[in-house]
Coordinates of C-alpha atoms in Angstrom, one line a residue:
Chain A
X1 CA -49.5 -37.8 -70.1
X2 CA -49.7 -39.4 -66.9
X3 CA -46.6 -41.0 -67.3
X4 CA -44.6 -37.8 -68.0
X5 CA -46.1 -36.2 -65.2
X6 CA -45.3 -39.0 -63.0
X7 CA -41.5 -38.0 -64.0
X8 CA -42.1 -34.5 -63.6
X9 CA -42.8 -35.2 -60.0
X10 CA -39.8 -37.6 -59.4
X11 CA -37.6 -34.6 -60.5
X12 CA -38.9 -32.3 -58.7
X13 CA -39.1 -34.3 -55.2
X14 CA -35.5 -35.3 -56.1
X15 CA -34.4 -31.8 -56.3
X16 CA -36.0 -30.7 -53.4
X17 CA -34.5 -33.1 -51.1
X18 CA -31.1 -32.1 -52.4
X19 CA -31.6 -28.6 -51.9
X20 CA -33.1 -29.3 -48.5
X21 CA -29.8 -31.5 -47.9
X22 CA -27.5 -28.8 -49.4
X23 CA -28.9 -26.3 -46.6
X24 CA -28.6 -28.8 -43.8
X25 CA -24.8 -29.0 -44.6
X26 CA -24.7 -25.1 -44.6
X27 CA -26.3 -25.0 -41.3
X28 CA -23.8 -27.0 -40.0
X29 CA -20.9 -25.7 -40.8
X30 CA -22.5 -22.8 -39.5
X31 CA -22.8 -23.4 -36.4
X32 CA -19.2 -25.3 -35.8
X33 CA -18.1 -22.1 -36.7
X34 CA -20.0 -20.2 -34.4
X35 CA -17.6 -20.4 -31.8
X36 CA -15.0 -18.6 -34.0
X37 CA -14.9 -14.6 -33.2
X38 CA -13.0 -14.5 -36.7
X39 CA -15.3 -15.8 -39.0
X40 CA -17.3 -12.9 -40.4
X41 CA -20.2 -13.0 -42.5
X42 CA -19.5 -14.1 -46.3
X43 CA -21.1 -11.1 -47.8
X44 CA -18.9 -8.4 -46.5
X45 CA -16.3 -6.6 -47.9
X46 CA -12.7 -8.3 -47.8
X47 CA -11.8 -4.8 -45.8
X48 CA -14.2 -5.4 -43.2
X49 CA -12.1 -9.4 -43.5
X50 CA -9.4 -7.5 -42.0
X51 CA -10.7 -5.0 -39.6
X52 CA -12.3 -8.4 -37.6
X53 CA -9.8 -10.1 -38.0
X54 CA -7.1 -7.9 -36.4
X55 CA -9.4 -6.9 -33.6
X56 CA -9.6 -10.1 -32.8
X57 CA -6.1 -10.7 -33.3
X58 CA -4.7 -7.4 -31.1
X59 CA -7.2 -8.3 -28.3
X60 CA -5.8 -11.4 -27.8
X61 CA -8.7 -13.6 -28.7
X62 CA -6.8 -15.4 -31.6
X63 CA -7.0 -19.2 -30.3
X64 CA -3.2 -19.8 -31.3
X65 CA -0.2 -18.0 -29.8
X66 CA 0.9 -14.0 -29.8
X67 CA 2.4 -13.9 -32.7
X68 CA 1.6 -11.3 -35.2
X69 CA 2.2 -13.3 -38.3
X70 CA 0.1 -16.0 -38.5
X71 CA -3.3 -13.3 -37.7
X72 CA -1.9 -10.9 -40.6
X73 CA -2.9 -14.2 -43.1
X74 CA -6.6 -14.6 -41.0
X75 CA -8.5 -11.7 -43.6
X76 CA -8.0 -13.8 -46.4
X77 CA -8.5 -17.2 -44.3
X78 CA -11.6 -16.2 -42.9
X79 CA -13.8 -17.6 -45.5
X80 CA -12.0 -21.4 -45.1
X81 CA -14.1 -21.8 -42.3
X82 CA -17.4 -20.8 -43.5
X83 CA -18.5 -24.1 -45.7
X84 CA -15.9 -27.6 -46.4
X85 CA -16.8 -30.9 -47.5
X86 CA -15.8 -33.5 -44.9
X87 CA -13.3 -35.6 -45.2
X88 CA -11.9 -38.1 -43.0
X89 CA -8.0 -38.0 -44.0
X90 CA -4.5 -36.8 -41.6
X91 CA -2.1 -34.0 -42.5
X92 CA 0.6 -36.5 -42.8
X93 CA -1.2 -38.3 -45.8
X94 CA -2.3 -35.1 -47.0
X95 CA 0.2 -35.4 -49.6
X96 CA 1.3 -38.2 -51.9
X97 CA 4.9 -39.1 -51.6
X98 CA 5.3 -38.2 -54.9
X99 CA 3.6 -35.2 -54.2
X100 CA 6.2 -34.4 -51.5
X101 CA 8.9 -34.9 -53.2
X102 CA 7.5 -32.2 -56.2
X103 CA 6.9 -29.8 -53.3
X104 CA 10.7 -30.1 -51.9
X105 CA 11.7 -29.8 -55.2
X106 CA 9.7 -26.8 -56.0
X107 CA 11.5 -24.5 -53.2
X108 CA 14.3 -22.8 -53.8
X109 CA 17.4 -24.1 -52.4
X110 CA 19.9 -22.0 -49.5
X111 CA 22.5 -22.1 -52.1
X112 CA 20.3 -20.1 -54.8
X113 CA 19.3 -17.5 -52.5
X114 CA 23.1 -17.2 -51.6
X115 CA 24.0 -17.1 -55.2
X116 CA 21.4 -14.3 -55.9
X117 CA 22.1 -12.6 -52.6
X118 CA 25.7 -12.4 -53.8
X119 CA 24.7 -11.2 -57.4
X120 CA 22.4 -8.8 -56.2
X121 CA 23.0 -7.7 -52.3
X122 CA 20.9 -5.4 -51.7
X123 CA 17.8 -7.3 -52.8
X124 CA 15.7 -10.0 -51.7
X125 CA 16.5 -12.7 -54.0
X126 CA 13.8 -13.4 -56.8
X127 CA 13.8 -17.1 -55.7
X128 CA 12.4 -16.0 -52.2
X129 CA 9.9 -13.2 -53.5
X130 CA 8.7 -16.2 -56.3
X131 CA 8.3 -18.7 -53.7
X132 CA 6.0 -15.9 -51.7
X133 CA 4.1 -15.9 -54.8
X134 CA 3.1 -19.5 -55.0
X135 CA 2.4 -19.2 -51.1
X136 CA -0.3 -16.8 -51.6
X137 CA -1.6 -19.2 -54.3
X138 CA -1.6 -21.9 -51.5
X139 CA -3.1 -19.7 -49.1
X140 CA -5.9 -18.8 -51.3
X141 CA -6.7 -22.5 -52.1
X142 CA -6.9 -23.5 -48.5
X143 CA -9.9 -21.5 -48.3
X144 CA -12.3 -23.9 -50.6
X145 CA -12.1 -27.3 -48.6
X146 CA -10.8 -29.1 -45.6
X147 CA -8.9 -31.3 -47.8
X148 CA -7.4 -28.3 -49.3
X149 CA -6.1 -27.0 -45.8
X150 CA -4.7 -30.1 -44.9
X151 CA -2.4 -29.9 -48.3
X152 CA -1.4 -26.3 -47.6
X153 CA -1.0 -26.9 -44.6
X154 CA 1.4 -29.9 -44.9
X155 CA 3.3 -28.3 -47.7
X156 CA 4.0 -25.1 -45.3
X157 CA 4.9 -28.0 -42.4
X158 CA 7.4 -29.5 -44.8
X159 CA 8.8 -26.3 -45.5
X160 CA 9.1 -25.1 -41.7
X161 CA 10.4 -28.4 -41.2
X162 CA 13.1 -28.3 -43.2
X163 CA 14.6 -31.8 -42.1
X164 CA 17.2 -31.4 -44.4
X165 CA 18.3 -28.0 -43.9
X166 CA 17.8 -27.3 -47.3
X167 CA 16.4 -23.8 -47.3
X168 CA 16.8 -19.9 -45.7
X169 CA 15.7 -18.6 -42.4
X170 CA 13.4 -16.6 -44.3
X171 CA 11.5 -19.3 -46.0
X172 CA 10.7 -21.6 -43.0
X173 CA 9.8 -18.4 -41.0
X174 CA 7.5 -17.5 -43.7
X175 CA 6.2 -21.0 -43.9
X176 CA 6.5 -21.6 -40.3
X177 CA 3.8 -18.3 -40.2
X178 CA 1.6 -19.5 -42.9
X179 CA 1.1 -23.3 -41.1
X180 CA 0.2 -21.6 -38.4
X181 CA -2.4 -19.0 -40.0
X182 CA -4.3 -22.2 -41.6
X183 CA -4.1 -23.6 -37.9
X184 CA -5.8 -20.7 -36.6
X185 CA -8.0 -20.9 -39.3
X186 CA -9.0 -24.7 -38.4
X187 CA -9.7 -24.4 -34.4
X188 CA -8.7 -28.0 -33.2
X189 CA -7.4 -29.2 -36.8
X190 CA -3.6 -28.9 -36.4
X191 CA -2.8 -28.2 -32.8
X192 CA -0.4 -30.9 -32.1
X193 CA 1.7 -30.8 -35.2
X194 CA 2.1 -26.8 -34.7
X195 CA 3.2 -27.4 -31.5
X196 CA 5.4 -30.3 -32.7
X197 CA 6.7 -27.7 -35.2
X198 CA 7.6 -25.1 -32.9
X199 CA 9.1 -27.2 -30.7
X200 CA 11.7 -28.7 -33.0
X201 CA 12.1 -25.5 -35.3
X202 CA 15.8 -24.7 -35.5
X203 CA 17.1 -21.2 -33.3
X204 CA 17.6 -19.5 -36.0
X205 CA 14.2 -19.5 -37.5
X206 CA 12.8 -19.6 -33.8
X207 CA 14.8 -16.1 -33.8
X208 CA 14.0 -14.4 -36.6
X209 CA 10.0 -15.3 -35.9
X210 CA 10.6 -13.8 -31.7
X211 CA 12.2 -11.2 -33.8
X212 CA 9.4 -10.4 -36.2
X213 CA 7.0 -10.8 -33.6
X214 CA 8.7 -7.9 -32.0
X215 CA 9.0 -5.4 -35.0
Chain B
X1 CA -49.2 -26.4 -71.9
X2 CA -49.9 -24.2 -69.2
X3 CA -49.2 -27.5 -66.7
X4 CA -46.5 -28.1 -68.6
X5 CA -44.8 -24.6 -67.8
X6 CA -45.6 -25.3 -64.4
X7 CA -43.9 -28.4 -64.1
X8 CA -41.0 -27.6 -66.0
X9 CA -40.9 -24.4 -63.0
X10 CA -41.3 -26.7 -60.6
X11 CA -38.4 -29.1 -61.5
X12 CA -35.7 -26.0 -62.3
X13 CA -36.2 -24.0 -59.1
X14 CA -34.8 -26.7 -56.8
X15 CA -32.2 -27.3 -59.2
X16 CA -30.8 -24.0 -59.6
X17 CA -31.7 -22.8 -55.9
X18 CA -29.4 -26.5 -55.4
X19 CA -26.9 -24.9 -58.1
X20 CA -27.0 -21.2 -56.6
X21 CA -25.5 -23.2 -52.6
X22 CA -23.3 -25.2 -54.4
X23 CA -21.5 -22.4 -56.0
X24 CA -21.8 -20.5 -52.9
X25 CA -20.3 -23.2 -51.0
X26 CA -17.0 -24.2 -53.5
X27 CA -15.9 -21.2 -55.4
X28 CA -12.5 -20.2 -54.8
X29 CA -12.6 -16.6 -53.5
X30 CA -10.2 -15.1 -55.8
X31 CA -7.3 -13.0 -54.7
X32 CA -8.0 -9.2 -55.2
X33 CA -6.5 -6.8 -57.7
X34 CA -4.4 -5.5 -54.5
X35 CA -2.2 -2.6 -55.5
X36 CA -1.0 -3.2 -58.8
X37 CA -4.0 -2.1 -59.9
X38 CA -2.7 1.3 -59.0
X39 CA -0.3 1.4 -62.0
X40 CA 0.1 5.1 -63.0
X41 CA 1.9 6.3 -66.5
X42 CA 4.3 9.3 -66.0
X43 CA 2.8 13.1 -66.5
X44 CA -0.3 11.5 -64.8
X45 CA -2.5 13.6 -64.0
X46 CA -2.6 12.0 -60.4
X47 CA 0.3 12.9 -59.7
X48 CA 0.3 15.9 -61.3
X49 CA 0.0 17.9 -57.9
X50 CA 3.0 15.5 -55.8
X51 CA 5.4 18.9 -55.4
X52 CA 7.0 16.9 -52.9
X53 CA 7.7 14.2 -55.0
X54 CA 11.1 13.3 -56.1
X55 CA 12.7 14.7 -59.9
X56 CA 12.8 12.2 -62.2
X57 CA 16.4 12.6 -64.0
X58 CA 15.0 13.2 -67.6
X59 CA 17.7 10.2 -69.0
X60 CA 14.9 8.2 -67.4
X61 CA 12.6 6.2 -70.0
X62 CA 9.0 6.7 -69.7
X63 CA 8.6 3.2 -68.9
X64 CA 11.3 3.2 -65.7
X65 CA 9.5 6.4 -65.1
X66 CA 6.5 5.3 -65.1
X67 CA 7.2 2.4 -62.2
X68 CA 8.9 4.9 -60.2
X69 CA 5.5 7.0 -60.0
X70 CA 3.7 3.4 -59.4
X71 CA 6.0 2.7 -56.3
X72 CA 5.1 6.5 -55.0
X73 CA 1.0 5.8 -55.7
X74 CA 1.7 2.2 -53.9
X75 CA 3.3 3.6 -50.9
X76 CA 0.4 6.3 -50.6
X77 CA -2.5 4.3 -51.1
X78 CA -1.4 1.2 -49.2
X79 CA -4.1 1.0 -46.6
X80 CA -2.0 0.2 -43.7
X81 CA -2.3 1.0 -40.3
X82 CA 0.5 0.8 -37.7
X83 CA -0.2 0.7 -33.8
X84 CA 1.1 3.5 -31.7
X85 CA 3.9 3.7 -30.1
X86 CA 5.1 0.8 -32.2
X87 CA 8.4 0.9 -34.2
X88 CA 6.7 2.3 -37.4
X89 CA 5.6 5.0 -35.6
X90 CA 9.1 5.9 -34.1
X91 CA 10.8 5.5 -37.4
X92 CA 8.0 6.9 -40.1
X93 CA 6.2 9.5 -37.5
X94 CA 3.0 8.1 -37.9
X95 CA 1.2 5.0 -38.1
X96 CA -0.4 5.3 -41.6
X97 CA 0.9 5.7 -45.6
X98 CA 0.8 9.5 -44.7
X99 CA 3.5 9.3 -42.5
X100 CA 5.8 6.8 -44.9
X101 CA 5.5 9.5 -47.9
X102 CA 6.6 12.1 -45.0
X103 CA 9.5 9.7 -45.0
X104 CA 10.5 9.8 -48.4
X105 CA 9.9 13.2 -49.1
X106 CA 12.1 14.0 -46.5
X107 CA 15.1 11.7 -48.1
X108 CA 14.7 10.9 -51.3
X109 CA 15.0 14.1 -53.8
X110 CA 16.0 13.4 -57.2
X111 CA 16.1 9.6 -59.2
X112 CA 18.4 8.5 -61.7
X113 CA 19.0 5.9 -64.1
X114 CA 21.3 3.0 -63.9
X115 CA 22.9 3.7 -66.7
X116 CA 23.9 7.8 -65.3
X117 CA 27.6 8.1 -65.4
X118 CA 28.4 10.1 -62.2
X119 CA 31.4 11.9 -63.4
X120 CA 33.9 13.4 -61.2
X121 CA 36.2 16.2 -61.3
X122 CA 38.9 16.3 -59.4
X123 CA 42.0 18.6 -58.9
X124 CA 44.1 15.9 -61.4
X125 CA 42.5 14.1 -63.5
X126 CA 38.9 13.0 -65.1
X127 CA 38.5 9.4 -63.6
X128 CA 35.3 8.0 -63.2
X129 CA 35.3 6.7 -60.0
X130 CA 31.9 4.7 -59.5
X131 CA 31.4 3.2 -62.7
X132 CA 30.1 0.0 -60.8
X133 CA 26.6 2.2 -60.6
X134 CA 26.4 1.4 -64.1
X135 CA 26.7 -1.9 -64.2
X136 CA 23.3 -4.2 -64.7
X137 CA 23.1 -6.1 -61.4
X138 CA 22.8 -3.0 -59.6
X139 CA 18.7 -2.4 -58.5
X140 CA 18.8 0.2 -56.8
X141 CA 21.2 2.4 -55.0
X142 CA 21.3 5.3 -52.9
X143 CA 23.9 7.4 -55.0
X144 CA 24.2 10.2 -52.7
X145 CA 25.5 8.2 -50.0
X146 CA 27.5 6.1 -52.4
X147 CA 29.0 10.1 -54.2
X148 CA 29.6 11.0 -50.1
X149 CA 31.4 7.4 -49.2
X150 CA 33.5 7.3 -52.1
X151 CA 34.9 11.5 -51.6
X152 CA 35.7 10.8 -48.0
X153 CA 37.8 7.4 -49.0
X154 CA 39.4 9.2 -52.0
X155 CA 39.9 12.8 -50.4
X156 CA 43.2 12.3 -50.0
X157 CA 44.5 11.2 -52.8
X158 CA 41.7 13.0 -54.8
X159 CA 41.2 16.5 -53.5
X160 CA 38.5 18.6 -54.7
X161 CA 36.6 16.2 -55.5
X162 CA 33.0 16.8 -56.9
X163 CA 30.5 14.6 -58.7
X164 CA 28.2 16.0 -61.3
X165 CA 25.4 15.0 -62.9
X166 CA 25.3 15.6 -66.6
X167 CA 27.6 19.1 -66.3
X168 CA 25.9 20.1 -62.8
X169 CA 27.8 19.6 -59.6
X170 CA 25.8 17.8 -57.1
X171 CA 26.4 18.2 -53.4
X172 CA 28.2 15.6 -51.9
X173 CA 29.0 17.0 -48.8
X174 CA 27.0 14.4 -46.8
X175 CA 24.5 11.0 -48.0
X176 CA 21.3 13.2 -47.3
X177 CA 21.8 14.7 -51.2
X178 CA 18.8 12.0 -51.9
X179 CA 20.0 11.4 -55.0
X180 CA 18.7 7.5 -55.6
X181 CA 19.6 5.5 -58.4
X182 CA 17.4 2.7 -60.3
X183 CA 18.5 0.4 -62.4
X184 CA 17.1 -1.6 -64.9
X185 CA 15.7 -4.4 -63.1
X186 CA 14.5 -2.6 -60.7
X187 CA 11.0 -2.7 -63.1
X188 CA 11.4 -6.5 -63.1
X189 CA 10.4 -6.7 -59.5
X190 CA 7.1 -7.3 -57.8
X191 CA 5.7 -3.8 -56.8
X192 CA 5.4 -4.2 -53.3
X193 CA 9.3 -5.1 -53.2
X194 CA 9.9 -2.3 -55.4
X195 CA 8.1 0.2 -52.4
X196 CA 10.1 -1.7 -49.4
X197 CA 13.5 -0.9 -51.7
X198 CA 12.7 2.8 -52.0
X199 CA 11.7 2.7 -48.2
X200 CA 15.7 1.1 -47.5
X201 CA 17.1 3.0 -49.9
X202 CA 15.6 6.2 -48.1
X203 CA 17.1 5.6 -45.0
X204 CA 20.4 5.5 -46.4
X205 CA 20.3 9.2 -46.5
X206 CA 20.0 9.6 -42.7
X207 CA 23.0 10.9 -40.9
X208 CA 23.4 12.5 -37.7
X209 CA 27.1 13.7 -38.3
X210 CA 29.4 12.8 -41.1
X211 CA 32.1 11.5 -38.9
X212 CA 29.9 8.7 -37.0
X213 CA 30.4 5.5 -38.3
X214 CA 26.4 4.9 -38.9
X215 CA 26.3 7.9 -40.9
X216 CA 24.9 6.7 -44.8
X217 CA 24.1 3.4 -42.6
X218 CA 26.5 1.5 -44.9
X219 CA 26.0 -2.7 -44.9
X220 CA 28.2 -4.6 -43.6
X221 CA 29.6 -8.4 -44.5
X222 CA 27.4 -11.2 -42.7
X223 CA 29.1 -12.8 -40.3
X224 CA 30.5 -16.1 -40.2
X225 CA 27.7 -17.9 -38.6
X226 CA 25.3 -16.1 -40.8
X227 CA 23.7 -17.7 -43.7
X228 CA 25.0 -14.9 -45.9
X229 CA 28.2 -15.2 -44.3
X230 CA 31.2 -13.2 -46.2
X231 CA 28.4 -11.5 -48.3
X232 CA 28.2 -7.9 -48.1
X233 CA 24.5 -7.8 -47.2
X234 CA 23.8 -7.3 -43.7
X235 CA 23.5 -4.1 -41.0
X236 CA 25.7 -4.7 -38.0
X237 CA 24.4 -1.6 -36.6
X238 CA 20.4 -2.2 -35.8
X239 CA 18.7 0.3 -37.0
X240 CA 19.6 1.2 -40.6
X241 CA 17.9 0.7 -44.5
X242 CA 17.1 -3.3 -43.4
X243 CA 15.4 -2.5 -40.3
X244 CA 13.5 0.4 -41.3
X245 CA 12.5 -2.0 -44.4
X246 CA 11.2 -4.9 -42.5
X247 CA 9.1 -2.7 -40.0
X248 CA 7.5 -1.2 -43.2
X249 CA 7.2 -4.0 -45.0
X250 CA 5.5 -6.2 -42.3
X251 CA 3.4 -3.5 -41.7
X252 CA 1.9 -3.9 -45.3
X253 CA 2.3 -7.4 -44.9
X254 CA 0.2 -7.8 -41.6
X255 CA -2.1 -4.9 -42.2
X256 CA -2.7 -3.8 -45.5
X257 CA -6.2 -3.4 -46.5
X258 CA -5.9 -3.3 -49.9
X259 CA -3.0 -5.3 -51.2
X260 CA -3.7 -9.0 -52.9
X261 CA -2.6 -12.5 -50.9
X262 CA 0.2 -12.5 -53.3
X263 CA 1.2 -8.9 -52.6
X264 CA 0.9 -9.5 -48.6
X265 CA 3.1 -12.9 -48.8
X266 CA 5.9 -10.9 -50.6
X267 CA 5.9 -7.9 -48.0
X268 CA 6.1 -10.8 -45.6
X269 CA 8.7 -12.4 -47.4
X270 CA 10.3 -8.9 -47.4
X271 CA 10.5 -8.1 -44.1
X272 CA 11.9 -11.5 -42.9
X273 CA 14.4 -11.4 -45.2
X274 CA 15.8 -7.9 -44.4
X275 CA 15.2 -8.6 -40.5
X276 CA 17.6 -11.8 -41.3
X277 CA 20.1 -10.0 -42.3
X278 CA 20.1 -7.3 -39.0
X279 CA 23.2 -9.4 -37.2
X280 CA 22.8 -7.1 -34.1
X281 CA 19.4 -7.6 -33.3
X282 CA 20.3 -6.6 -29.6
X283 CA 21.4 -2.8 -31.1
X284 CA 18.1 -1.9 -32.2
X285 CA 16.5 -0.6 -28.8
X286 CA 19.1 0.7 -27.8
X287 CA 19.6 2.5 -31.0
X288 CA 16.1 3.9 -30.7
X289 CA 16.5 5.0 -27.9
X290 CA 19.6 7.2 -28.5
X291 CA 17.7 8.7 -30.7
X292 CA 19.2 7.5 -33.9
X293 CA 15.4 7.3 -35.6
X294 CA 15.5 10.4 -37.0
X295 CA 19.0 11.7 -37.8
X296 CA 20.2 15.0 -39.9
X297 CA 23.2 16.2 -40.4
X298 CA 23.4 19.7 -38.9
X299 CA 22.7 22.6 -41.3
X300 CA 21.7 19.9 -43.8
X301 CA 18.1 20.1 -44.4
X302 CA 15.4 18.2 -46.9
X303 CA 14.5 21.9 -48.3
X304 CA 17.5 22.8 -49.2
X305 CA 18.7 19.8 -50.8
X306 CA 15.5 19.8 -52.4
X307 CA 16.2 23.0 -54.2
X308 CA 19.9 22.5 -55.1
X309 CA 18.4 19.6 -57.3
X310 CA 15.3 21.6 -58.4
X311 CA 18.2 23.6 -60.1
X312 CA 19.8 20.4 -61.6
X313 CA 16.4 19.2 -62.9
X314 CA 16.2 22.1 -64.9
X315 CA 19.6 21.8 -66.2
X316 CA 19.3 18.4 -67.0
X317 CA 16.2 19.0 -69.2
X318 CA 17.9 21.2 -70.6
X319 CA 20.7 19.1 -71.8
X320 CA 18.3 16.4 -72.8
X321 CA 16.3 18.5 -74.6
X322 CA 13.5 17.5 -72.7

C-alpha cells in the first residue's frame, strides 16, 4: 500500500512540475510578444485577426515597410507569434539541400505559364493560381513553430530570389510579399535577408510590387 | 478506495491541464471554410429575389448554372472593405461588395454557354463568323463586345449584319449588350478566380463612344520586353478588364474578412498577375482622371439593354422548352 502510494506521489509531483514548466514557457512567449500591436488575443474571432491587423497596418505601425501586401497576410499570421518552441537554427539551413532542390522543382516554370497564357489568354494560368494554393498551405504552417517560419520563410526567399530566372513576375512578387508577411510576423527574425532581398530583387518584380502597392 | 480515487484525481489533473497547454500551444490553426462555403444550386431560393441579376441562357446546364450563381453569392458576400478615395472606390463607386454587384449589374446582363453558336445574318450569306467562341479553351468571354468588334471589322464586306441568339437578334450596336459567355472550364477554376473573371469580363462592356479606340477595352499583344511578349494578353491602355481586376482582386486579397488563406493567396496571385500584364502602367492616372472610370456609350443604358434581353430570355425558354 505504501509503496503504491509512494508512486502515486512521484506522478503527481512529476506532473505538476511539467504543467508548472508548460505555463512558464507560455508566459514567456507572452511577453516577447507584448511589444507587438498585432498580436491579438488567441480567443478571438479570425475577423477581429483582421480588423487589428489592418489598423495596425493603415496607421503605419506595421514594423516592416509601407507596403500593402505583406500586412494583408498578418490576420492569418497573427497566431505565429503567440507560442513557438525555440530553436537555435538560420534561415539558410532551414532547408535541406535536398529539400531545396524539391522546392525549386515544385514551382512552376516561366515557360508553363507562357504556354498556358498562350492556350488560355485571358486567364491566369492554373500553374500560378496552383502554386497560390500551396502558398496558403505554407502560410498556414508557419503559424505552429519558429522552425516552421524559418522553412516558409526560406522557401518564399528562394522563390523571390529566383537566382536562375526561372519563374514569372507574378510569382516572385507573390513570394517576395509572403517572405515579408512572415518577417513582419517575426519582429527581429528576418530583417537582414528581407532587406538583402529587396535589394537584389530584379526591376521587374521591384515594379510590379511599387505597382501593387499603389493599386 | 476512496484514497484511491483521490490519487488517481490527483495524478490526471496535471496531466491533462499539461495536455489541455500543449494542444493549445501546437495545433495548427486551420484555414477557414472562406467562401466556398457559399456554394449555391440554381433556383435557390437565395437568390430567388436577385432581379438585377444576370439571365442565365437556358442552354446552360444546371451545374454551369449553378457556379455562375456561386460567383454572384461570392462577390456579394465577400467581406471586403476598400479605403476611400482609393482606386476601388473610383472604379466600383463604393468601397464595399455592394458597390462591386452595382458593377456588374450595370454590365453584365445575360450569360451564355460556351458551346452557344452566335449565328449571323447578313445581307449574303449564313456564315458563322465567331465560331472560335465555341471552341474549349475559351473561359470566358465577353460576347457582346466580341458580336460589336467583329460587325465593325466585317461591315463592309458584311452589311446588315446581326447576330442572334437562338432565332432572337441581339443588339450589337455597341460592347455594353452584356452578353458574357462561359465556357466549360470556367467551373474548373478556383472560385475567387472565377469572381475576378466576371469582374474583367464586366468591364469589357464599358465604352464611352464606339469610335474611340478603348471602346470594348480590347487586349493588346505584350510587348517585346514583356514576359508575355507576342501573346495577346496584355492592356496597352491602363485602365481596362486587367486593371479593374487587379484592384478588385487585391482588395479581396488584402482585405477580405471571410475568404480562406488559400482563397486570399489566389486573389493575390490574381491581381499580380493581371497588373503584370497592364504594359502602360504610366496611363492609368491619367486615364482616371479623364474620366474614363465610368464610360457609356450615349443613349446606351444598362436598363434598356437589360430589357432587350429580358425579351430574349423568354424566347429562349421558349425554344428550349424550358
Amino acid at each position: 500500500m505504501m509503496k503504491r502510494f509512494a508512486i502515486a506521489l512521484v506522478l503527481v509531483l512529476i506532473g505538476l512540475i511539467v504543467a508548472i514548466a508548460v505555463n512558464r514557457s507560455d508566459d514567456a512567449t507572452e511577453a516577447h510578444n507584448s511589444g507587438d500591436t498585432e498580436i491579438v488575443s488567441n480567443s478571438r474571432e479570425s475577423e477581429d485577426y483582421a480588423a487589428t491587423s489592418f489598423a495596425a497596418a493603415d496607421s503605419g505601425a506595421g514594423t516592416m515597410s509601407a507596403s500593402t501586401l505583406a500586412p494583408a497576410l498578418a490576420p492569418t499570421l497573427a497566431q505565429a507569434a503567440q507560442s513557438r518552441p525555440e530553436e537555435a537554427t538560420d534561415v539558410a539551413s532551414a532547408l535541406s539541400p535536398q529539400e531545396e532542390r524539391a522546392w525549386r522543382a515544385s514551382l512552376p516554370t516561366l515557360e508553363s505559364i507562357r504556354r498556358q497564357t498562350a492556350e488560355d489568354t485571358h486567364r491566369t494560368p492554373r500553374a500560378i493560381l496552383n502554386a497560390a494554393e500551396k502558398f496558403a498551405d505554407l502560410i498556414v504552417s508557419a503559424q505552429t513553430s519558429k522552425v516552421a517560419a524559418r522553412e516558409a520563410f526560406r522557401k518564399f526567399q528562394i522563390c523571390a530570389e529566383d537566382k536562375d530566372a526561372q519563374w514569372g513576375t507574378t510569382l516572385k512578387a507573390l513570394c517576395l510579399a509572403n517572405a515579408k508577411a512572415i518577417a513582419q510576423q517575426n519582429p527581429g527574425e528576418f530583417d537582414e535577408e528581407v532587406r538583402t532581398l529587396e535589394r537584389n530583387l530584379d526591376p521587374r518584380t521591384a515594379e510590379i510590387t511599387q505597382a501593387f502597392d499603389r493599386l | 478506495m476512496r484514497n484511491n480515487y483521490l490519487v488517481l484525481s490527483l495524478i490526471l489533473a496535471p496531466v491533462l491541464v499539461t495536455m489541455g497547454c500543449s494542444s493549445s500551444t501546437n495545433s495548427t490553426p486551420p484555414d477557414r471554410p472562406g467562401l466556398a462555403a457559399l456554394q449555391v444550386e440554381c433556383n435557390s431560393s437565395d437568390l430567388a429575389d436577385d432581379t438585377d441579376g444576370p439571365f442565365i441562357d437556358p442552354g446552360m446546364s444546371n451545374f454551369d448554372c449553378s457556379g455562375i450563381r456561386t460567383v454572384y453569392n461570392g462577390i456579394r458576400k465577400a467581406e471586403i472593405s476598400a479605403q476611400e478615395n482609393s482606386n476601388f472606390q473610383k472604379l466600383f463607386g463604393g468601397t464595399n461588395s455592394e458597390s462591386v454587384v452595382g458593377f456588374m449589374n450595370q454590365r453584365v446582363h445575360y450569360i451564355v454557354p460556351g458551346t452557344t453558336n452566335f449565328a449571323v445574318r447578313h445581307t449574303d450569306g449564313r456564315r458563322e463568323i465567331m465560331p472560335w467562341t465555341r471552341e474549349e479553351r475559351i473561359v470566358a468571354l465577353n460576347a457582346g463586345m466580341a458580336m460589336w468588334l467583329t460587325i465593325k471589322r466585317n461591315a463592309a464586306q458584311f452589311p446588315g449584319m446581326t447576330f442572334t441568339l437562338g432565332r432572337t437578334p441581339i443588339d450589337s450596336t455597341a460592347p455594353t449588350s452584356g452578353v458574357i459567355l462561359l465556357g466549360r472550364r470556367f467551373a474548373d477554376f478556383p472560385l475567387v478566380d472565377r469572381m475576378e473573371t466576371m469582374v474583367h469580363e464586366a468591364r469589357h462592356s464599358d465604352c464611352a463612344s464606339v469610335n474611340d479606340d478603348l471602346c470594348g477595352h480590347p487586349h493588346s499583344e505584350c510587348p517585346s520586353d514583356h514576359e508575355l511578349r507576342g501573346i495577346h494578353a496584355c492592356d496597352g491602355r491602363g485602365i481596362g478588364p486587367y486593371f479593374t481586376g487587379a484592384v478588385y482582386s487585391k482588395t479581396v486579397g488584402t482585405t477580405c474578412a471571410n475568404c480562406s488563406e488559400k482563397e486570399k493567396q489566389i486573389a493575390l496571385a490574381s491581381s499580380l498577375d493581371s497588373l503584370n500584364r497592364v504594359v502602360n502602367r504610366d496611363r492609368i492616372e491619367r486615364g482616371i482622371e479623364q474620366g474614363w472610370v465610368i464610360d457609356r456609350v450615349p443613349g446606351s443604358s444598362p436598363k434598356k439593354h437589360r430589357d432587350d434581353l429580358r425579351t430574349v430570355h423568354s424566347s429562349r425558354k421558349r425554344e428550349m422548352g424550358r
